[in-house]
XYZ file of C-alpha atoms in Angstrom:
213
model
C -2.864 -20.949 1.281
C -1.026 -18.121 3.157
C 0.153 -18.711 6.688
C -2.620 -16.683 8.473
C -1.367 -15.708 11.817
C -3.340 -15.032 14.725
C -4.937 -11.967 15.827
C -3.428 -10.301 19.001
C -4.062 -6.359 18.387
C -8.128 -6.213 18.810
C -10.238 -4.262 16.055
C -11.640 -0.847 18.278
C -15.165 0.569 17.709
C -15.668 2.926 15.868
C -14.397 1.869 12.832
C -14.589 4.576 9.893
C -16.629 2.690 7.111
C -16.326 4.451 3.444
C -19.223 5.109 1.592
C -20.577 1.291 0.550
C -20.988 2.312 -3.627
C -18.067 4.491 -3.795
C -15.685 1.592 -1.715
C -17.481 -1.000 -3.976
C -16.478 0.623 -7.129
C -13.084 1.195 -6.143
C -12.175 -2.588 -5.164
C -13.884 -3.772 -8.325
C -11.291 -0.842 -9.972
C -8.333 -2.290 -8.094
C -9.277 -6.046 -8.574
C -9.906 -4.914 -12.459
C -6.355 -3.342 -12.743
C -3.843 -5.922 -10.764
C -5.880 -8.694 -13.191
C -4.811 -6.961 -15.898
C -8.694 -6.788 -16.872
C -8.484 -2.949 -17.165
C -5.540 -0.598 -18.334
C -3.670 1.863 -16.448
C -3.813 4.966 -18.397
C -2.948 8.974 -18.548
C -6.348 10.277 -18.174
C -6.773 7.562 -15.157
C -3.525 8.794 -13.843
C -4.406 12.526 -14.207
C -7.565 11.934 -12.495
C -6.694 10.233 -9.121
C -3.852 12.985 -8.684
C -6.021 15.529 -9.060
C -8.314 13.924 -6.948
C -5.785 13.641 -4.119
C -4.740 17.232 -4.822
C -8.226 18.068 -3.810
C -7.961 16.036 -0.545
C -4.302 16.639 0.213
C -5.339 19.572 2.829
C -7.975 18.085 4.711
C -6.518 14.475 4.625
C -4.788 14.547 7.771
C -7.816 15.905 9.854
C -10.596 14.338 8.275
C -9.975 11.327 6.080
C -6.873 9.461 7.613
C -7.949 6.935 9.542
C -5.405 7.212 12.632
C -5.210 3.816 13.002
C -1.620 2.084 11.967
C -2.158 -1.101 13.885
C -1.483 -3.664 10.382
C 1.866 -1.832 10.151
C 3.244 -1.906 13.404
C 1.590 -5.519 13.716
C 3.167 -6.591 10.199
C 6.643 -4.873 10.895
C 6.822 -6.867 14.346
C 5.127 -10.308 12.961
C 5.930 -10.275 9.591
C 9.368 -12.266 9.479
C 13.090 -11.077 8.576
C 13.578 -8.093 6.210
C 16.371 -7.539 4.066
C 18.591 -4.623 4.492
C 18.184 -2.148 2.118
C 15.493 0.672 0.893
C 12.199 0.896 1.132
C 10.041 2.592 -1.187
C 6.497 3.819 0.338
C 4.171 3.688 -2.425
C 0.870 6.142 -2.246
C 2.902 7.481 0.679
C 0.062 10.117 0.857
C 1.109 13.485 3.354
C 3.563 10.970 5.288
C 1.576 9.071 7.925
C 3.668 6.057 8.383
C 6.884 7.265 6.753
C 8.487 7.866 10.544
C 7.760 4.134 11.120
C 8.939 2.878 8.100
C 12.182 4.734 8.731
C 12.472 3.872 12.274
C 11.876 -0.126 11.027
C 14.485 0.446 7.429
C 16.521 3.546 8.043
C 16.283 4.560 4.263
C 12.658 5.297 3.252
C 11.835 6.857 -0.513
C 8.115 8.468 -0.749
C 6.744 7.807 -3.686
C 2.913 9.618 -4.579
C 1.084 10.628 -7.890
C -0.442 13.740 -5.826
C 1.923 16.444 -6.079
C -0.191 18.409 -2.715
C 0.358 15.488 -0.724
C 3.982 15.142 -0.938
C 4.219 18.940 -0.158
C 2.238 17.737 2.884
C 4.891 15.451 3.693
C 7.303 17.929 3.905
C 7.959 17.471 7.970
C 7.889 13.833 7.761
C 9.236 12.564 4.356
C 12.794 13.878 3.908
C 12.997 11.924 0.595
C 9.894 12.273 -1.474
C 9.577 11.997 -5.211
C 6.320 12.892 -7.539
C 6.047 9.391 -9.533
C 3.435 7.082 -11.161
C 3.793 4.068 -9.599
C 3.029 1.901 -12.521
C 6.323 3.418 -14.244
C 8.808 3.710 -10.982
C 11.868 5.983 -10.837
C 14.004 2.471 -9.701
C 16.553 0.093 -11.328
C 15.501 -3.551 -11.215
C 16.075 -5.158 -8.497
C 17.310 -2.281 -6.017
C 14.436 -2.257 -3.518
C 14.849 -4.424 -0.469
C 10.800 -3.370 1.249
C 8.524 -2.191 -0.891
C 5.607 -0.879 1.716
C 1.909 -0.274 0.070
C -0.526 1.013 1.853
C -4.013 1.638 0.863
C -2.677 1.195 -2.919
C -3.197 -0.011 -5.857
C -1.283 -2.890 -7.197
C 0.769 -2.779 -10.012
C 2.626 -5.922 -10.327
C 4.872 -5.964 -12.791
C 6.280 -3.091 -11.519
C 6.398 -4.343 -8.177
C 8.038 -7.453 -8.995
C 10.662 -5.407 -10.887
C 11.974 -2.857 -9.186
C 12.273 -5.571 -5.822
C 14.986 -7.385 -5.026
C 15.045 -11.401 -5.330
C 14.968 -11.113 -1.931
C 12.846 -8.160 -1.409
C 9.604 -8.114 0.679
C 6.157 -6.713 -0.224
C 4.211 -5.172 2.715
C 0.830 -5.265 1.264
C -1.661 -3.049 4.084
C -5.412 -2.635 4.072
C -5.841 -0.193 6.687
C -9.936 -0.827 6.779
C -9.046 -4.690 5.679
C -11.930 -6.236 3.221
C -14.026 -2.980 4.139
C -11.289 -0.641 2.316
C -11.463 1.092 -1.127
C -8.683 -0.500 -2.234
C -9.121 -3.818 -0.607
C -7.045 -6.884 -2.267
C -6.331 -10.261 -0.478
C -2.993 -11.390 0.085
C -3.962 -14.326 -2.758
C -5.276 -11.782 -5.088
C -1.978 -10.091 -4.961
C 0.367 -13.058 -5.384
C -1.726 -14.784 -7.934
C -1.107 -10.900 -10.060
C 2.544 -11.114 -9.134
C 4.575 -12.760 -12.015
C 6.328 -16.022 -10.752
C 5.809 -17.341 -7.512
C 5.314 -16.281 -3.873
C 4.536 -16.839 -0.059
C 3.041 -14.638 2.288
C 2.091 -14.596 5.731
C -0.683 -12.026 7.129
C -2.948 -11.259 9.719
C -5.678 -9.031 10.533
C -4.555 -5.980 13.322
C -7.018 -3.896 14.957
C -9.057 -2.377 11.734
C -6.930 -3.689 9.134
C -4.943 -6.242 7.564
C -1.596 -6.901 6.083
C 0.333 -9.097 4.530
C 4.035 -9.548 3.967
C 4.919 -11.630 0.865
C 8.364 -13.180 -0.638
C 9.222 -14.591 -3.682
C 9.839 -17.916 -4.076
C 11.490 -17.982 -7.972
């Protein structure tokens, strides 16, 4: 059982709630995929970028929820983190890149959409155009690897971090989100073993897990 710690940033009204079949079908997606249950493949690949392309312009304004309470709340309350780089995965049009740099000084932006990176342009100096199932890392190089809103590839994940090397795992809706995993859900898909410790901040969640061995 993860250490769950206490909540001290309240959840505000008003909280943006995704369409319930469209959310619902995305978590059983993400669930399916960090299982291993379901594949990870081009035409999946090709479709969420294009996707994103399509949202990329409007994201900001209209589909970003404004809220970055589980990062700030996970950055201050997670525990230690190692120096080192931090690779933002589904980094999106930049959002919480400044914070991420402000927390780990070197921050790489890693997104399948190729229109929101160019989005990014004021706010991710170091952005690269990248499938996170296949990252453009050497094992073991990545002190933070921050996820937010994302899907889980685990393998990958446990890779390309360093022994150790901290996941930030964020649900910026928590259990209401698209892409909604538990902090259990994501270390039991993790190869080997790991602790976490999490808490829920204002409309979110997050979770910041180690590896054990």
């Amino acid at each position: 059982m993860s250490p769950l710690l206490p909540r001290i940033v309240p959840s505000p009204e008003g909280k943006p709630l995704p369409q319930d079949d469209t959310a619902a079908a995305f978590r059983t997606f993400a669930r399916d995929l960090a299982a291993g249950r379901r594949p990870w493949t081009t035409e999946t690949a090709g479709f969420l970028s294009g996707l994103f392309d399509q949202l990329a312009g409007s994201w900001d304004s209209d589909l970003a929820t404004g809220r970055d309470d589980p990062l700030h709340d996970a950055l201050a309350r997670g525990g230690s983190f190692p120096l080192g780089t931090c690779l933002e995965l589904g980094s999106g049009t930049g959002l919480f890149t400044p914070t991420l740099e402000a927390a780990f000084g070197t921050v790489i932006s890693i997104d399948l959409s190729e229109l929101m990176l160019r989005h990014a342009a004021g706010r991710s100096p170091l952005r690269v155009r990248a499938d996170a199932s296949a990252l453009p890392s050497a094992d073991a190089s990545v002190s933070v690897v921050a996820a937010i809103d994302m899907l889980l590839f685990p393998q990958e994940l446990a890779r390309v971090l360093a022994p150790d090397g901290v996941l930030l795992w964020i649900n910026q809706l928590g259990q209401d989100g698209p892409l909604y995993l538990s902090s259990e859900e994501v270390a039991a898909a993790l190869p080997g073993q790991w602790t976490s410790v999490e808490a829920a901040a204002g409309w979110g969640s997050w979770a910041a897990l180690r590896r054990i061995r």
